[in-house]
Tab-separated table of C-alpha atoms and ligand atoms in Angstrom:
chain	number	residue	atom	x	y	z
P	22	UNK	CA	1.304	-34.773	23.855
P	23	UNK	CA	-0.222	-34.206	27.377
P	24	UNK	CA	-3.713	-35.769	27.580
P	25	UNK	CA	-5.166	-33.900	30.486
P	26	UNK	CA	-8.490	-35.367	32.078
P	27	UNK	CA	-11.175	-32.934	32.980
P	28	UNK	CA	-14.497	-32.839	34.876
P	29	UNK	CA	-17.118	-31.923	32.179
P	30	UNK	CA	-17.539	-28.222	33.442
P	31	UNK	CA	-18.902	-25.220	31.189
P	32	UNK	CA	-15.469	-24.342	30.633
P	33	UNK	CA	-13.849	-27.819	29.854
P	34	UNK	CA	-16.822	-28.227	27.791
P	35	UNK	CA	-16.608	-25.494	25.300
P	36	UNK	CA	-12.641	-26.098	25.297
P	37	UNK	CA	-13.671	-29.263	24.105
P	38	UNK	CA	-15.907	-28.004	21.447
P	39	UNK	CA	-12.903	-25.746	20.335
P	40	UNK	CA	-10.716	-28.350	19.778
P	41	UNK	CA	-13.278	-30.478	17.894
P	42	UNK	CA	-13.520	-27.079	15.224
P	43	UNK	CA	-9.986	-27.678	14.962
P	44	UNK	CA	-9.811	-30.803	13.726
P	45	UNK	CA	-8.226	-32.204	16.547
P	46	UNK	CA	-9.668	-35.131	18.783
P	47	UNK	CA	-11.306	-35.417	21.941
P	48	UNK	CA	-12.730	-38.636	24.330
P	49	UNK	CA	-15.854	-37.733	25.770
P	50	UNK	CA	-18.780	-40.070	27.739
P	51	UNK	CA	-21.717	-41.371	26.432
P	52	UNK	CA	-24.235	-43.863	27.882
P	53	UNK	CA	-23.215	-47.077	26.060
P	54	UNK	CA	-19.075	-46.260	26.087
P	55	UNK	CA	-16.599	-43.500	26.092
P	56	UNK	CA	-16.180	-42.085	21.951
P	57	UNK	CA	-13.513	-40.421	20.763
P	58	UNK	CA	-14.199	-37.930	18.484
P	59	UNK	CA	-13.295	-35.784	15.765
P	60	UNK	CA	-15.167	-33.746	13.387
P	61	UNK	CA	-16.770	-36.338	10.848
P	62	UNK	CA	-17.164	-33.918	8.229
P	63	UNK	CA	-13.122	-33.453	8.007
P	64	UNK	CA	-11.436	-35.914	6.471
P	65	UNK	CA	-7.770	-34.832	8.096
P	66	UNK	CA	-9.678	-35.010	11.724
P	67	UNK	CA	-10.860	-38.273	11.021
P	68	UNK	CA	-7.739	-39.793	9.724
P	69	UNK	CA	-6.361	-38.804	13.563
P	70	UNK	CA	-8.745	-41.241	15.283
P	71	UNK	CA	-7.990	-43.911	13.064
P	72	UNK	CA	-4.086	-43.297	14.065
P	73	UNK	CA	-5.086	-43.129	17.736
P	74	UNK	CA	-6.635	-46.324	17.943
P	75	UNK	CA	-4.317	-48.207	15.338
P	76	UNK	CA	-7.930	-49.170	13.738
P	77	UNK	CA	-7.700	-50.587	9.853
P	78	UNK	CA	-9.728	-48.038	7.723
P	79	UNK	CA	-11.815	-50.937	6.389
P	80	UNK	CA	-13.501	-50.213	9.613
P	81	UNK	CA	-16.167	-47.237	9.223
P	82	UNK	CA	-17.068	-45.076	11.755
P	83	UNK	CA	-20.537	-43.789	13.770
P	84	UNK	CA	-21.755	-40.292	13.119
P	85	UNK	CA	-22.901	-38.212	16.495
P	86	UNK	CA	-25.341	-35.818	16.303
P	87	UNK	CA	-27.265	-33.557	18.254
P	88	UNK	CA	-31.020	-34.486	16.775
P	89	UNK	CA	-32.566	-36.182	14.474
P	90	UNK	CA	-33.020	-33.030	12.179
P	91	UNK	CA	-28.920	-33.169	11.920
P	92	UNK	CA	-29.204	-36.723	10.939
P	93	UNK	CA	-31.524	-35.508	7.488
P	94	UNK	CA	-27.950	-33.603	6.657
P	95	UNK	CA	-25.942	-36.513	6.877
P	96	UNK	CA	-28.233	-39.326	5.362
P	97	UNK	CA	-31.540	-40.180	3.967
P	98	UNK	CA	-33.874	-40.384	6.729
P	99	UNK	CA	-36.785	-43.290	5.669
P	100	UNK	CA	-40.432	-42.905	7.376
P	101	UNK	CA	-38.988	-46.183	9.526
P	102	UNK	CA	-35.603	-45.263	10.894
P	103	UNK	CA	-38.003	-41.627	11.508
P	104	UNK	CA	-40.127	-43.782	13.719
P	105	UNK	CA	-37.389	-45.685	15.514
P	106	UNK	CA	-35.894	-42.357	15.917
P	107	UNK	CA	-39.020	-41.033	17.995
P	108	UNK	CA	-39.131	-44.022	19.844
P	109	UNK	CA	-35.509	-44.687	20.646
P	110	UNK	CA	-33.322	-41.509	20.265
P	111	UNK	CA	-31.278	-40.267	22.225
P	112	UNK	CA	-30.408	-43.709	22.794
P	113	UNK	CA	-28.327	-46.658	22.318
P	114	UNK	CA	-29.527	-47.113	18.700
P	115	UNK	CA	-27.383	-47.012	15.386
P	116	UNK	CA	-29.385	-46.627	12.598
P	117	UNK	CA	-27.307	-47.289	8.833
P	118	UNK	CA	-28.715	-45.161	6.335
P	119	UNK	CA	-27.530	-44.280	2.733
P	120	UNK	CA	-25.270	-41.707	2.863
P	121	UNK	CA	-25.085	-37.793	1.626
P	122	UNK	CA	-21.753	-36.752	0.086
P	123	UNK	CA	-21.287	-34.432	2.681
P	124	UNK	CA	-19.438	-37.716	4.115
P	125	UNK	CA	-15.991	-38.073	3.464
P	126	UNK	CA	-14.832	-41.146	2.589
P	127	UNK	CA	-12.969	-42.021	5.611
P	128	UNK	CA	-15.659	-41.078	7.916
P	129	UNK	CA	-17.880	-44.191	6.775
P	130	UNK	CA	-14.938	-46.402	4.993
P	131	UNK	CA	-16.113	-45.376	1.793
P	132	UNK	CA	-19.793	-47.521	1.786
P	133	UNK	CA	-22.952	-46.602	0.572
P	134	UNK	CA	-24.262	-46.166	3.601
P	135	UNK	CA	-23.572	-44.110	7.123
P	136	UNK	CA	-24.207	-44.603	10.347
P	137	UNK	CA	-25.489	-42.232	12.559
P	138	UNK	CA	-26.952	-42.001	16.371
P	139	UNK	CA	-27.805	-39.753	19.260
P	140	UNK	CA	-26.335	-40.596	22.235
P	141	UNK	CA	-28.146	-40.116	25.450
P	142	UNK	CA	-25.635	-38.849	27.728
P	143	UNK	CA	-26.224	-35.060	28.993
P	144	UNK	CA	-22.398	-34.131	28.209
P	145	UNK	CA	-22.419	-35.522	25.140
P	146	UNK	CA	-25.124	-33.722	23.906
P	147	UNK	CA	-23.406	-30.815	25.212
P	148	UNK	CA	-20.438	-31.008	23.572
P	149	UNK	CA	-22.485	-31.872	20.388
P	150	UNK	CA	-24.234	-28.880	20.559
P	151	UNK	CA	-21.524	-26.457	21.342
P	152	UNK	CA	-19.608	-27.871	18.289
P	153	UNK	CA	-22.650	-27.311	16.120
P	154	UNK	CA	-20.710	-30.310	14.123
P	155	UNK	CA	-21.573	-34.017	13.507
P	156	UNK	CA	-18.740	-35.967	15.570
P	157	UNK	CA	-17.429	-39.445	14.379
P	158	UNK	CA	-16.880	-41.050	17.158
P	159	UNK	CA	-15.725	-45.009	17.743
P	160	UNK	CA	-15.172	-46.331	21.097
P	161	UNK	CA	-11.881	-44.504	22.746
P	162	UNK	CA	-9.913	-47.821	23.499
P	163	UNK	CA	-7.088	-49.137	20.814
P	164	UNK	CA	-8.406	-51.898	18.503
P	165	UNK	CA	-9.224	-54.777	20.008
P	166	UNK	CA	-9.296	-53.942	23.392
P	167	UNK	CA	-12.425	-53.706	25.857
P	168	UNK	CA	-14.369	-50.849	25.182
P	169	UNK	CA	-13.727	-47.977	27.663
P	170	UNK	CA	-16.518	-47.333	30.159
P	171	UNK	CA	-14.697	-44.790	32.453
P	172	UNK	CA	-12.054	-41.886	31.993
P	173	UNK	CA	-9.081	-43.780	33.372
P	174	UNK	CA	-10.161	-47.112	30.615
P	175	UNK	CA	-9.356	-43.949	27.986
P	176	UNK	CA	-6.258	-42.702	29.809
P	177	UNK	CA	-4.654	-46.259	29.974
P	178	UNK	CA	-5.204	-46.935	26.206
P	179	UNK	CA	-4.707	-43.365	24.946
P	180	UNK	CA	-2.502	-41.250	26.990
P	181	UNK	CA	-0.045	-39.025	25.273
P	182	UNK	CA	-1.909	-39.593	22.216
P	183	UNK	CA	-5.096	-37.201	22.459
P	184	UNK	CA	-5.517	-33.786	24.095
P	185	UNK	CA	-8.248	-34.128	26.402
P	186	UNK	CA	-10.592	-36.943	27.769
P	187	UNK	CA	-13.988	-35.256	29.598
P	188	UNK	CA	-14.816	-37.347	32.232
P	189	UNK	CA	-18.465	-38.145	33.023
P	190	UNK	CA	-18.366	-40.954	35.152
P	191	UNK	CA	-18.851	-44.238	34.853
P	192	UNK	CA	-21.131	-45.019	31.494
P	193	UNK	CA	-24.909	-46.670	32.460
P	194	UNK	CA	-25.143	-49.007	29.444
P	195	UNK	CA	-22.060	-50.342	29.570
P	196	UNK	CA	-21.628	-51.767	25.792
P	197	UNK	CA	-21.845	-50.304	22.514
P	198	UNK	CA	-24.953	-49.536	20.513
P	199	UNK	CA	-27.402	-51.491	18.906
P	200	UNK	CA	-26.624	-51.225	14.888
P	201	UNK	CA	-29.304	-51.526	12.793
P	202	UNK	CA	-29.195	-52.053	9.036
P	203	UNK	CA	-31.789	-49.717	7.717
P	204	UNK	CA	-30.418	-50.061	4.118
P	205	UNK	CA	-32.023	-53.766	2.957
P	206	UNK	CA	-35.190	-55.016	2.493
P	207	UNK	CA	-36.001	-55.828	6.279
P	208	UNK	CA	-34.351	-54.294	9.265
P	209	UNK	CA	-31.228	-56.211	10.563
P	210	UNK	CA	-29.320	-55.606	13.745
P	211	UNK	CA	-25.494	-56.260	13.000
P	212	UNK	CA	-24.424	-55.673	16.930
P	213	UNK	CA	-26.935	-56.342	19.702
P	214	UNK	CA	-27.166	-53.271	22.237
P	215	UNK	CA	-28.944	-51.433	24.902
P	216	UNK	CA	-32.099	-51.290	22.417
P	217	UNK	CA	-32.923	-55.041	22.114
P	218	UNK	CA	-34.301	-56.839	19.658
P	219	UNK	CA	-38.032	-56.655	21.533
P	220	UNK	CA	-37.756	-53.376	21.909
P	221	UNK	CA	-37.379	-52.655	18.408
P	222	UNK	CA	-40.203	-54.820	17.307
P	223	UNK	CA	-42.575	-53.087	18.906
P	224	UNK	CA	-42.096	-50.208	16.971
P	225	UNK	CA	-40.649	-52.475	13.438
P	226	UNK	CA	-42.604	-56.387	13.524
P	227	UNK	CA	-39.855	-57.167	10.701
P	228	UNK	CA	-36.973	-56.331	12.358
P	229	UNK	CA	-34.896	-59.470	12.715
P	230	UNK	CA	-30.957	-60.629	13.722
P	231	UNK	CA	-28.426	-60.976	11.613
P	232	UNK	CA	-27.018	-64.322	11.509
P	233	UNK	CA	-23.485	-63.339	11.578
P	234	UNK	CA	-23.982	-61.315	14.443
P	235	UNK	CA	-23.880	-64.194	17.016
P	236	UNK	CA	-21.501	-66.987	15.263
P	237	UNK	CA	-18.044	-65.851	13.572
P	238	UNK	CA	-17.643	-65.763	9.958
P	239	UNK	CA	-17.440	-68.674	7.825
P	240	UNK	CA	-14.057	-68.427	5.127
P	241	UNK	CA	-14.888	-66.504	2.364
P	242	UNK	CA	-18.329	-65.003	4.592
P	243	UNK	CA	-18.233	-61.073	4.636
P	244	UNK	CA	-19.926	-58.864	7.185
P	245	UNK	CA	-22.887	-56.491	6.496
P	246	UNK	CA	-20.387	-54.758	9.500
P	247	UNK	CA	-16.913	-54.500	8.725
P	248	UNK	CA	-16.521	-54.327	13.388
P	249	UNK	CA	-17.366	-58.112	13.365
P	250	UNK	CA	-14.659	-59.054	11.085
P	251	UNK	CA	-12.000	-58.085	13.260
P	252	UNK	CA	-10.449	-59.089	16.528
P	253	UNK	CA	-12.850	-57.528	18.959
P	254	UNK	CA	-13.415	-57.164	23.122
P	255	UNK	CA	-9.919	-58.712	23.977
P	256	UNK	CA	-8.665	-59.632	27.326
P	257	UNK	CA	-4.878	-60.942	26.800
P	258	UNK	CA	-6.059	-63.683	29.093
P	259	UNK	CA	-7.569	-66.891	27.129
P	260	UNK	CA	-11.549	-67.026	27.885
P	261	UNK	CA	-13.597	-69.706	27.681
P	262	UNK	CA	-17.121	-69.196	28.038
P	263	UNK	CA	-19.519	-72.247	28.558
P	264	UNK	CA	-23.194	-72.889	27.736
P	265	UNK	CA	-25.102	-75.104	28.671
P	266	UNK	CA	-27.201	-76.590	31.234
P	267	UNK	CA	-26.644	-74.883	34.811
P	268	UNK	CA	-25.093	-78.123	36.725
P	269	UNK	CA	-23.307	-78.989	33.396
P	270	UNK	CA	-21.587	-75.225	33.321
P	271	UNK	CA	-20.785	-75.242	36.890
P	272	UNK	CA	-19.064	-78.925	36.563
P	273	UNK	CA	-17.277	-77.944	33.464
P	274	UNK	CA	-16.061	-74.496	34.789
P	275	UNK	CA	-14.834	-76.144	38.154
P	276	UNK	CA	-13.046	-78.966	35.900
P	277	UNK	CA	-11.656	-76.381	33.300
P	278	UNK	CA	-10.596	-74.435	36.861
P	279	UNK	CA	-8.555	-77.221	38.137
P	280	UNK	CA	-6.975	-78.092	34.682
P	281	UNK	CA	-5.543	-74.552	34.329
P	282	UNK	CA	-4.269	-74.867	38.239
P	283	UNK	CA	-2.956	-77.787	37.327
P	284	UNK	CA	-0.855	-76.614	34.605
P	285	UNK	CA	0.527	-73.556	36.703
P	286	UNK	CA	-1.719	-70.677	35.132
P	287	UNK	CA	-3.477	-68.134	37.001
P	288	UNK	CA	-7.402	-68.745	36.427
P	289	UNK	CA	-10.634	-66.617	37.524
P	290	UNK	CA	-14.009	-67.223	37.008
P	291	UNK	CA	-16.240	-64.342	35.700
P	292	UNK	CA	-19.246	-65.109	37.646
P	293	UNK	CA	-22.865	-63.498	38.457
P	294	UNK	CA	-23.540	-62.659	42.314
P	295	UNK	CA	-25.994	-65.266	42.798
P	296	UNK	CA	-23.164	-67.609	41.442
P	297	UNK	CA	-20.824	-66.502	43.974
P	298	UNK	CA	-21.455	-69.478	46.636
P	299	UNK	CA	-21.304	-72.509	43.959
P	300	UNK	CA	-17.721	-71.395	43.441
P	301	UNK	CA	-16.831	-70.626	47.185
P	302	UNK	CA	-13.105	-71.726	47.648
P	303	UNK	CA	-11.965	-70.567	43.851
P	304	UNK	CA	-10.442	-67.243	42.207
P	305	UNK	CA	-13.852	-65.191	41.276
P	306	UNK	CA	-14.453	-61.585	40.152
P	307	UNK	CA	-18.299	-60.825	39.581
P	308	UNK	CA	-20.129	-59.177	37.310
P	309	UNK	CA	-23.467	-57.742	38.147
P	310	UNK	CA	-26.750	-59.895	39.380
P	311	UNK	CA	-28.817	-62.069	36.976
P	312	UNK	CA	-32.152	-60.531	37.900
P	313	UNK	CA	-30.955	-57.506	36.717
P	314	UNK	CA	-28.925	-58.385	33.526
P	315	UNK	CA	-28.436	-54.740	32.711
P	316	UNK	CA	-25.648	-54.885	35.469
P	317	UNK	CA	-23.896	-57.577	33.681
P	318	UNK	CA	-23.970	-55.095	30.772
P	319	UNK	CA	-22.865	-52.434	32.772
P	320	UNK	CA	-19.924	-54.205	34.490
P	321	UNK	CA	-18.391	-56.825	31.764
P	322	UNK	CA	-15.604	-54.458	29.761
P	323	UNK	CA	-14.186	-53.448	33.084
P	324	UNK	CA	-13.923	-56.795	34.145
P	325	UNK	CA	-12.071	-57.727	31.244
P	326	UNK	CA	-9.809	-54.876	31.814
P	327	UNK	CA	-8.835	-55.727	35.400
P	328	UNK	CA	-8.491	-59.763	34.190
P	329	UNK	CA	-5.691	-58.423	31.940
P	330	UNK	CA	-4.246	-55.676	35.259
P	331	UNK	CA	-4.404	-58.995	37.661
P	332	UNK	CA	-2.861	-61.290	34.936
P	333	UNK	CA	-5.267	-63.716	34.830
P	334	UNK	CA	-3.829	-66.524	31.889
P	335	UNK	CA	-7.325	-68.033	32.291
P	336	UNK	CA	-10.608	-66.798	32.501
P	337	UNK	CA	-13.637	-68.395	32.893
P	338	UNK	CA	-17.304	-67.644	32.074
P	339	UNK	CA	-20.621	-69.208	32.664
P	340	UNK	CA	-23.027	-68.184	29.573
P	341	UNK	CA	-26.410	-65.810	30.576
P	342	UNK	CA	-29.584	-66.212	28.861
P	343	UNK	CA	-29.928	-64.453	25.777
P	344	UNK	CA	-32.939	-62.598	26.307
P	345	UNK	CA	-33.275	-58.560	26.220
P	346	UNK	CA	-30.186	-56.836	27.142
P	347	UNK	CA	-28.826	-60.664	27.256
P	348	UNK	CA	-28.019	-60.883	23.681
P	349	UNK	CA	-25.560	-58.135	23.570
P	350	UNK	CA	-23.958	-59.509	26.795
P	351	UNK	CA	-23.655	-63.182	25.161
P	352	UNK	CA	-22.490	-61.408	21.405
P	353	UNK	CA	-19.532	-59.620	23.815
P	354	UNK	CA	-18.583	-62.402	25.643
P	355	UNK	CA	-18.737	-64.669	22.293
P	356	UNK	CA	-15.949	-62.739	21.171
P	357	UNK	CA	-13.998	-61.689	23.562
P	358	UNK	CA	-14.004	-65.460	24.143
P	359	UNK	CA	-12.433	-65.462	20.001
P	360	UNK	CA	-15.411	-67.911	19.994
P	361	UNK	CA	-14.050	-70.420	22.311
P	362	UNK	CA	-17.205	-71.967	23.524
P	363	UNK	CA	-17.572	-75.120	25.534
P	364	UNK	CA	-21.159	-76.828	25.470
P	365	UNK	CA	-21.321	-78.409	28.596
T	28	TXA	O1	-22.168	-47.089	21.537
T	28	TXA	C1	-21.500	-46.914	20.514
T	28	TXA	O2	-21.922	-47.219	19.388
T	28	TXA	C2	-20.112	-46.283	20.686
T	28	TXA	C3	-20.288	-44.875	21.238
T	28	TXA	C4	-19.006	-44.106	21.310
T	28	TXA	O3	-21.248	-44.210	20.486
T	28	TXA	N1	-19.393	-46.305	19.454
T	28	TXA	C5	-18.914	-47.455	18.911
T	28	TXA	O4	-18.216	-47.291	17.736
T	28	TXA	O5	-19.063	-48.550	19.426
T	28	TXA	P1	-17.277	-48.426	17.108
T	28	TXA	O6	-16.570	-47.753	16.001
T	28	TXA	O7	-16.466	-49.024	18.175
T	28	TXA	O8	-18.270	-49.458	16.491
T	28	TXA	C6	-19.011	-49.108	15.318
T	28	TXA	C7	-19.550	-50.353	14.659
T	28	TXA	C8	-18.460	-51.156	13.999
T	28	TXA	O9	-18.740	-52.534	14.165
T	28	TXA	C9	-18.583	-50.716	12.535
T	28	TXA	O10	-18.094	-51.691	11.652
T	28	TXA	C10	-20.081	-50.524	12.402
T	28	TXA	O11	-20.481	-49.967	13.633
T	28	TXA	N2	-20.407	-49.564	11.318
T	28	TXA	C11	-20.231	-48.218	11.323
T	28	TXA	N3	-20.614	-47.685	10.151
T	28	TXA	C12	-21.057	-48.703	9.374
T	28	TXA	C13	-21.574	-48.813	8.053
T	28	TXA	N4	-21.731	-47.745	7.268
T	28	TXA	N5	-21.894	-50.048	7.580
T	28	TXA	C14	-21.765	-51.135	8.369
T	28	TXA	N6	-21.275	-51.106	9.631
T	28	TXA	C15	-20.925	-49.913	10.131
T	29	MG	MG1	-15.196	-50.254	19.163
């Protein structure tokens, strides 16, 4: 198959609409990552994206939709998740609801619940629209890689193997929603995103973490999120990331540096600008600025991706502070890092 790449004109747009009535499946932008969708109400569509991206069907799937009066078709909408629906949508947010059996069984890996969220991205909404249909859409990279934040992320992991990719740019948030468990007795986010934790208590006081969302799974543990289980964020390069004190991280990530040199493997060090001079004189590739952590956010997938073009054996990372937009960076890195964490 041909997978052509296409600027997200009136025409390309409603081409891609067309296919999506089809059943067949098409990458598109959003603001967190690129999704590639298919038409969530069709089981047959569905089963395509799961082939696509090699993903185990244990691993349900978000709903798209064009407003929050779609979402009442697809779920039961409580007087909370209305709220944070007001407050947050279209937006980064994930909201799990208990499902209507409108939902095939694929679509949400046959739960009790669904999850469903707006995205804020003007072609998505778009497309959405001009489908009229809800669109399942998971990130449009094969399992376990970086999610995709541009058009050519999608192309390298999917070409030949969908029809069309629209391409929007480069994505503003950078990494995947927030997902928030509306189904239990208090709000729990199972994946730090663009809507952080403070945001969403100022709209919910009761909304807290899940503990397995930072830490990996003890044996015998099971998710609330089926996505944490498995092996997630991927470079093909071994990183380490290290916490600690700042002098302590910088030590350690010099000494850890000079041990991989040592042994003959190519190392880098995934660093913050203002961290740039410490580490004058070694292999560096930066991420955005720590005054502005939503650049971190925005540039840490394609970092990973170019790690793995350059073949860097070793990468290293200095932890950021876990605050706002933090968290999610910190949950990324925690497993792209397979949870190899040094406490300096
Ligand atoms: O920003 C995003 O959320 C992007 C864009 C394309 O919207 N999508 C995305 O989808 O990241 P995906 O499939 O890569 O991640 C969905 C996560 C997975 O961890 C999945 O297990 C979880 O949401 N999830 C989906 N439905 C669920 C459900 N009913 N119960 C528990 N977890 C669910
Ligand atoms: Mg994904």
């Amino acid at each position: 198959m041909h997978t052509q790449i296409s600027p997200p004109t009136e025409r390309t747009v409603r081409r891609a609409a067309k296919l999506l009535q089809a059943g067949e499946l098409v990458a598109f932008p959003t603001e967190t990552v690129y999704g590639l969708g298919a038409n969530a109400l069709d089981a047959r569509a569905v089963g395509r994206i799961f082939s696509a991206k090699n993903r185990p069907a244990d691993n349900p799937l978000i709903v798209h939709v064009a407003s929050p009066v779609a979402a009442e078709e697809l779920c039961h909408v409580t007087n909370d998740a209305r709220r944070l629906m007001e407050a947050f949508w279209p937006g980064p947010l994930t909201l799990l609801l208990q499902k209507k059996p409108v939902i095939p069984e694929i679509t949400n890996a046959g739960l009790s619940s669904v999850a469903v969220r707006m995205p804020d991205h003007p072609v998505a909404l778009r497309l959405l629209e001009a489908c009229g249909l809800p669109v399942a859409a998971p990130s449009a990279n094969r399992s376990g890689r970086p999610s995709p934040t541009t058009a050519r992320h999608v192309l390298d992991d999917l070409r030949g193997l969908i029809p069309l990719i629209l391409d929007g740019g480069a994505c503003k948030v950078g990494l995947e929603s927030t997902v928030l468990d509306m189904t239990g007795e208090t709000p729990a986010i199972l994946r730090p995103g663009g809507v952080t934790p403070e945001m969403l208590a100022s709209v919910l006081p009761g909304v807290r973490v899940a503990e397995t969302a930072m830490r990996p799974l003890l044996d015998g543990e099971t998710a609330k999120s089926p996505g944490m289980r498995h092996a997630h964020y991927s470079p093909k390069g071994r990183l380490t990331l290290v916490e600690g004190e700042p002098d302590a991280v910088e030590a350690a990530c010099k000494r850890l540096y000079r041990e991989a040199e040592a042994d003959g493997k190519k190392a880098c060090l995934l660093v913050a600008q203002e961290r740039l001079p410490a580490y004058a004189g070694y292999d560096t590739h930066t991420l955005g600025s720590l005054r502005a952590p939503e650049t971190i956010a925005q540039t840490l997938f394609a970092a990973l991706r170019e790690m793995d073009e350059t073949g860097v054996e070793i990468i290293l990372c200095e932890a950021v502070e876990t605050s706002g937009i933090g968290l999610a960076v910190m949950n990324r890195l925690r497993r792209a890092a397979n949870f190899h964490i040094i406490r300096a």
